[in-house]
């Protein structure tokens, strides 16, 4: 039910995630999962995918789905932009719901808003024929801004109206209605598609490295930042095993709309030297950033006096 990056390919046939062919419906920012659970009960014929950046919300929604016995749902912790742009193929989404998104009200933060013109154009390439995106919000300025950006994309027929009743029972809707705030709703119906949007991220073969020398000479560590074209790697911490023939490195990779936490291991092989490779912790998606993480650790070990013997993918 919880979808990890390692479960994805770039792109992913969504039917493989559910073991059945069915219309795919995405909710962006599902919170505690109330609306997603409603969709699951009302539409057993849909495959439901939720994207949410809050780990706490993912676990609350997971418990709700288990409690309400809704199993045709997959919950993803991470960016909806990554899911739509890189993980899902063209014309694969039946509908997208965006309920009460963060309005990012400060002018200097407008670039963080989801429903920008370029995102609408991207969505137009991922929706199936007749598909739509539906927005419900309590924020009038964000509502008008989103409608204008949708119109600028040139890809949608736009119809304002009453929100689906179930959206009025979500956590934030109940809060705003208790304060007598109006709720706004609009449907963006696909009319035509923009030019194809290629993936920014692609799957990569994994990097490994063999070094000569001994890990014994490595006695200190400081955080390392390794930039590359399209992102960067941060080697945060290094840990030595009790047998002192192994080191583990905690690493973060950051690529467009995708952040992954990894473990890279270096261990002593008496006959061959030191071997450096990715460990399966967290089931990461094999992107260039993950490959660069292994490279960054190997380069740092070289800076500590070891010598690179061989690197291969």
Coordinates of C-alpha atoms in Angstrom, one line a residue:
X1 CA 0.0 0.0 0.0
X2 CA 2.9 2.4 0.7
X3 CA 4.8 3.0 -2.5
X4 CA 8.5 3.4 -2.3
X5 CA 10.8 4.9 -4.9
X6 CA 12.4 1.5 -5.6
X7 CA 8.9 0.2 -6.7
X8 CA 9.0 2.7 -9.6
X9 CA 10.6 2.7 -13.0
X10 CA 10.9 5.8 -15.2
X11 CA 8.2 5.8 -16.3
X12 CA 6.0 3.1 -14.6
X13 CA 3.0 1.3 -16.1
X14 CA 0.5 2.2 -13.3
X15 CA -1.4 -1.1 -13.8
X16 CA 1.7 -3.0 -12.5
X17 CA 1.5 -1.1 -9.2
X18 CA -2.1 -2.4 -8.6
X19 CA -1.9 -5.8 -10.4
X20 CA -4.9 -4.8 -12.4
X21 CA -6.0 -2.5 -15.3
X22 CA -8.3 0.3 -14.1
X23 CA -8.6 4.1 -14.4
X24 CA -5.9 5.8 -12.4
X25 CA -6.9 8.7 -10.1
X26 CA -4.3 10.8 -8.3
X27 CA -4.9 12.9 -5.2
X28 CA -2.2 15.5 -4.5
X29 CA -1.7 16.2 -0.8
X30 CA -4.1 13.7 0.7
X31 CA -3.6 14.7 4.4
X32 CA -5.0 12.2 6.7
X33 CA -6.6 10.3 3.9
X34 CA -10.3 11.1 4.5
X35 CA -11.1 12.0 0.9
X36 CA -8.9 9.3 -0.6
X37 CA -10.8 6.8 1.6
X38 CA -14.1 8.2 0.4
X39 CA -12.9 7.7 -3.2
X40 CA -11.9 4.1 -2.4
X41 CA -15.3 3.3 -1.0
X42 CA -17.3 5.1 -3.7
X43 CA -15.1 3.9 -6.7
X44 CA -13.8 0.4 -6.3
X45 CA -13.4 0.4 -10.0
X46 CA -10.5 3.0 -9.8
X47 CA -6.9 2.6 -9.0
X48 CA -6.1 5.3 -6.5
X49 CA -2.7 6.9 -6.0
X50 CA -2.0 9.6 -3.4
X51 CA 1.1 11.8 -3.1
X52 CA 1.9 13.6 0.1
X53 CA 5.1 15.2 1.4
X54 CA 4.3 14.7 5.2
X55 CA 5.4 11.4 6.6
X56 CA 3.0 11.7 9.5
X57 CA 0.1 12.1 7.0
X58 CA 1.2 9.1 5.1
X59 CA 1.1 6.9 8.2
X60 CA -2.3 8.3 9.3
X61 CA -3.7 7.7 5.9
X62 CA -2.2 4.2 5.8
X63 CA -3.9 3.3 9.1
X64 CA -7.2 4.7 7.8
X65 CA -7.0 2.6 4.6
X66 CA -6.3 -0.5 6.6
X67 CA -9.1 0.3 9.1
X68 CA -11.6 0.9 6.3
X69 CA -10.3 -2.1 4.2
X70 CA -9.5 0.0 1.1
X71 CA -6.7 -1.9 -0.7
X72 CA -6.9 -0.5 -4.2
X73 CA -4.8 2.5 -3.1
X74 CA -1.1 3.3 -3.1
X75 CA 0.4 6.0 -0.9
X76 CA 3.6 7.8 -1.9
X77 CA 5.6 10.1 0.3
X78 CA 7.1 12.7 -2.0
X79 CA 6.5 15.3 -4.7
X80 CA 3.5 15.0 -7.0
X81 CA 5.4 16.9 -9.6
X82 CA 7.9 14.0 -9.7
X83 CA 5.1 11.4 -9.9
X84 CA 3.3 13.2 -12.7
X85 CA 6.4 14.1 -14.7
X86 CA 8.7 11.2 -14.3
X87 CA 6.9 8.2 -12.8
X88 CA 3.7 8.2 -14.9
X89 CA 3.6 7.8 -18.7
X90 CA 1.6 9.9 -21.2
X91 CA -2.2 9.7 -21.2
X92 CA -2.2 7.4 -18.1
X93 CA -4.2 9.5 -15.5
X94 CA -8.0 9.6 -15.5
X95 CA -8.3 12.4 -12.9
X96 CA -6.3 14.5 -10.5
X97 CA -7.7 15.9 -7.3
X98 CA -6.0 18.9 -5.5
X99 CA -7.8 19.6 -2.3
X100 CA -6.7 22.6 -0.1
X101 CA -3.2 23.0 -1.4
X102 CA -0.7 25.2 0.4
X103 CA -1.4 28.6 -1.1
X104 CA 2.1 30.0 -0.5
X105 CA 0.6 33.4 0.1
X106 CA 3.9 35.5 0.2
X107 CA 4.8 37.0 -3.1
X108 CA 8.4 35.7 -2.9
X109 CA 7.1 32.1 -2.5
X110 CA 4.7 32.1 -5.5
X111 CA 7.2 29.9 -7.4
X112 CA 6.5 27.1 -4.9
X113 CA 2.8 26.9 -5.9
X114 CA 1.8 23.7 -7.6
X115 CA -0.8 24.9 -10.1
X116 CA 1.4 27.0 -12.4
X117 CA 1.0 27.2 -16.1
X118 CA 3.9 24.8 -16.8
X119 CA 2.4 22.2 -14.5
X120 CA -1.0 22.5 -16.2
X121 CA 0.8 21.8 -19.5
X122 CA 2.6 18.8 -18.1
X123 CA -0.7 17.5 -16.7
X124 CA -2.3 17.8 -20.1
X125 CA 0.2 15.3 -21.5
X126 CA -0.4 12.8 -18.7
X127 CA -4.2 12.9 -18.6
X128 CA -6.1 10.4 -20.7
X129 CA -8.7 11.7 -23.3
X130 CA -11.5 13.3 -21.4
X131 CA -9.5 13.4 -18.1
X132 CA -9.6 16.4 -15.8
X133 CA -8.0 18.1 -12.8
X134 CA -10.2 19.3 -10.0
X135 CA -9.2 22.0 -7.4
X136 CA -10.9 22.8 -4.2
X137 CA -9.6 25.5 -1.9
X138 CA -10.6 28.1 0.7
X139 CA -8.1 30.6 -0.6
X140 CA -9.7 33.1 -3.0
X141 CA -6.4 34.6 -4.3
X142 CA -4.9 31.2 -4.9
X143 CA -8.1 30.0 -6.6
X144 CA -8.1 33.0 -9.0
X145 CA -4.4 32.5 -9.7
X146 CA -4.8 28.8 -10.5
X147 CA -7.7 29.5 -12.8
X148 CA -5.7 32.1 -14.6
X149 CA -2.7 29.8 -14.9
X150 CA -4.9 27.0 -16.2
X151 CA -6.3 29.3 -18.8
X152 CA -2.8 30.5 -19.9
X153 CA -1.9 26.8 -20.5
X154 CA -4.4 26.7 -23.4
X155 CA -5.1 23.1 -22.7
X156 CA -8.3 23.0 -20.6
X157 CA -11.9 24.0 -20.6
X158 CA -12.5 25.5 -17.2
X159 CA -15.8 25.3 -15.2
X160 CA -16.3 26.7 -11.7
X161 CA -18.9 25.1 -9.5
X162 CA -19.8 23.5 -6.2
X163 CA -17.1 21.2 -4.7
X164 CA -17.8 17.4 -4.4
X165 CA -19.6 16.9 -1.1
X166 CA -16.9 14.6 0.2
X167 CA -14.3 17.4 0.0
X168 CA -16.4 19.4 2.5
X169 CA -15.8 16.6 5.1
X170 CA -12.0 16.8 5.0
X171 CA -10.0 18.1 7.9
X172 CA -9.3 21.6 6.5
X173 CA -12.8 22.0 4.9
X174 CA -14.4 21.3 8.3
X175 CA -12.0 23.8 9.9
X176 CA -12.7 26.6 7.4
X177 CA -16.5 26.0 7.3
X178 CA -16.5 26.3 11.1
X179 CA -15.1 29.8 10.5
X180 CA -17.7 30.5 7.8
X181 CA -15.1 30.7 5.1
X182 CA -16.3 30.1 1.5
X183 CA -15.0 27.1 -0.4
X184 CA -14.1 27.4 -4.1
X185 CA -14.1 24.6 -6.7
X186 CA -13.1 24.4 -10.3
X187 CA -12.7 21.6 -12.9
X188 CA -10.1 21.8 -15.6
X189 CA -11.3 19.5 -18.4
X190 CA -8.7 18.4 -20.9
X191 CA -9.3 20.0 -24.3
X192 CA -5.9 19.5 -26.0
X193 CA -2.4 18.4 -25.1
X194 CA 0.7 20.5 -24.9
X195 CA 3.9 19.5 -26.5
X196 CA 5.3 16.3 -25.0
X197 CA 7.1 16.8 -21.6
X198 CA 10.1 14.5 -21.4
X199 CA 11.2 13.1 -18.0
X200 CA 13.9 15.0 -16.2
X201 CA 15.0 11.9 -14.4
X202 CA 16.0 8.6 -16.0
X203 CA 16.9 5.2 -14.5
X204 CA 20.7 4.6 -14.3
X205 CA 22.9 1.6 -13.9
X206 CA 24.6 1.4 -10.5
X207 CA 28.1 2.6 -9.8
X208 CA 30.6 0.4 -7.9
X209 CA 34.2 1.0 -7.1
X210 CA 37.2 -0.9 -5.9
X211 CA 40.0 0.8 -4.1
X212 CA 43.4 -0.3 -2.9
X213 CA 44.6 0.6 0.6
X214 CA 43.1 0.2 4.1
X215 CA 40.2 1.7 5.9
X216 CA 42.4 1.9 9.0
X217 CA 43.9 5.1 7.7
X218 CA 40.5 6.8 7.7
X219 CA 40.2 8.4 11.1
X220 CA 38.2 11.6 10.6
X221 CA 35.1 12.7 8.6
X222 CA 33.4 15.9 7.7
X223 CA 30.2 16.5 5.7
X224 CA 30.8 16.3 1.9
X225 CA 28.8 18.0 -0.8
X226 CA 29.1 16.6 -4.3
X227 CA 27.4 18.6 -7.1
X228 CA 26.6 17.1 -10.5
X229 CA 24.6 18.2 -13.5
X230 CA 21.0 18.0 -12.3
X231 CA 21.4 17.8 -8.6
X232 CA 23.8 17.2 -5.7
X233 CA 24.8 14.6 -3.2
X234 CA 25.4 15.3 0.5
X235 CA 27.4 12.7 2.5
X236 CA 26.2 13.5 5.9
X237 CA 27.8 11.0 8.3
X238 CA 30.2 8.1 8.4
X239 CA 30.0 5.2 10.8
X240 CA 32.6 2.4 11.4
X241 CA 31.6 -1.2 12.1
X242 CA 32.6 -2.9 15.3
X243 CA 35.0 -5.1 13.4
X244 CA 36.5 -2.0 11.9
X245 CA 36.6 -3.4 8.4
X246 CA 33.4 -1.7 7.3
X247 CA 32.3 1.9 7.0
X248 CA 28.7 3.0 6.4
X249 CA 27.9 6.5 5.0
X250 CA 24.6 8.2 5.4
X251 CA 23.9 10.1 2.2
X252 CA 21.1 12.3 0.8
X253 CA 20.6 12.9 -2.9
X254 CA 18.6 15.8 -4.2
X255 CA 17.4 15.9 -7.9
X256 CA 14.4 17.7 -9.4
X257 CA 11.5 17.1 -7.1
X258 CA 13.1 13.9 -5.7
X259 CA 15.0 13.6 -2.4
X260 CA 16.3 10.2 -1.4
X261 CA 18.2 8.9 1.7
X262 CA 20.7 6.2 1.1
X263 CA 23.4 4.1 2.8
X264 CA 26.7 3.5 1.0
X265 CA 29.0 0.9 2.3
X266 CA 32.7 0.5 2.1
X267 CA 34.2 -2.7 3.3
X268 CA 37.6 -4.3 3.4
X269 CA 38.3 -7.3 1.2
X270 CA 41.8 -8.5 2.1
X271 CA 42.5 -10.0 -1.3
X272 CA 41.0 -7.1 -3.3
X273 CA 41.2 -4.0 -1.2
X274 CA 38.1 -1.8 -0.4
X275 CA 34.8 -2.3 -2.2
X276 CA 32.2 0.6 -2.3
X277 CA 28.6 0.0 -3.2
X278 CA 25.0 1.0 -2.5
X279 CA 23.1 -0.8 0.2
X280 CA 19.4 -1.7 -0.2
X281 CA 18.3 0.5 2.8
X282 CA 15.1 2.4 1.9
X283 CA 14.7 0.9 -1.6
X284 CA 15.9 3.9 -3.5
X285 CA 15.1 4.5 -7.2
X286 CA 18.2 4.0 -9.3
X287 CA 18.7 7.5 -10.7
X288 CA 21.9 9.4 -11.5
X289 CA 21.9 10.9 -8.0
X290 CA 22.1 7.5 -6.4
X291 CA 25.0 6.5 -8.7
X292 CA 26.8 9.8 -7.9
X293 CA 26.4 9.0 -4.2
X294 CA 28.6 5.9 -4.6
X295 CA 31.0 8.0 -6.6
X296 CA 31.1 10.7 -4.0
X297 CA 32.0 8.2 -1.2
X298 CA 34.7 6.6 -3.4
X299 CA 36.2 10.0 -4.2
X300 CA 36.3 11.0 -0.5
X301 CA 38.1 7.7 0.4
X302 CA 40.6 8.5 -2.3
X303 CA 41.1 12.0 -0.7
X304 CA 41.9 10.1 2.6
X305 CA 44.8 8.2 1.0
X306 CA 43.2 5.2 -0.7
X307 CA 43.7 4.7 -4.4
X308 CA 41.1 4.0 -7.0
X309 CA 41.7 0.6 -8.6
X310 CA 38.6 0.2 -10.7
X311 CA 35.1 1.7 -11.1
X312 CA 32.4 0.1 -13.1
X313 CA 28.6 0.2 -13.7

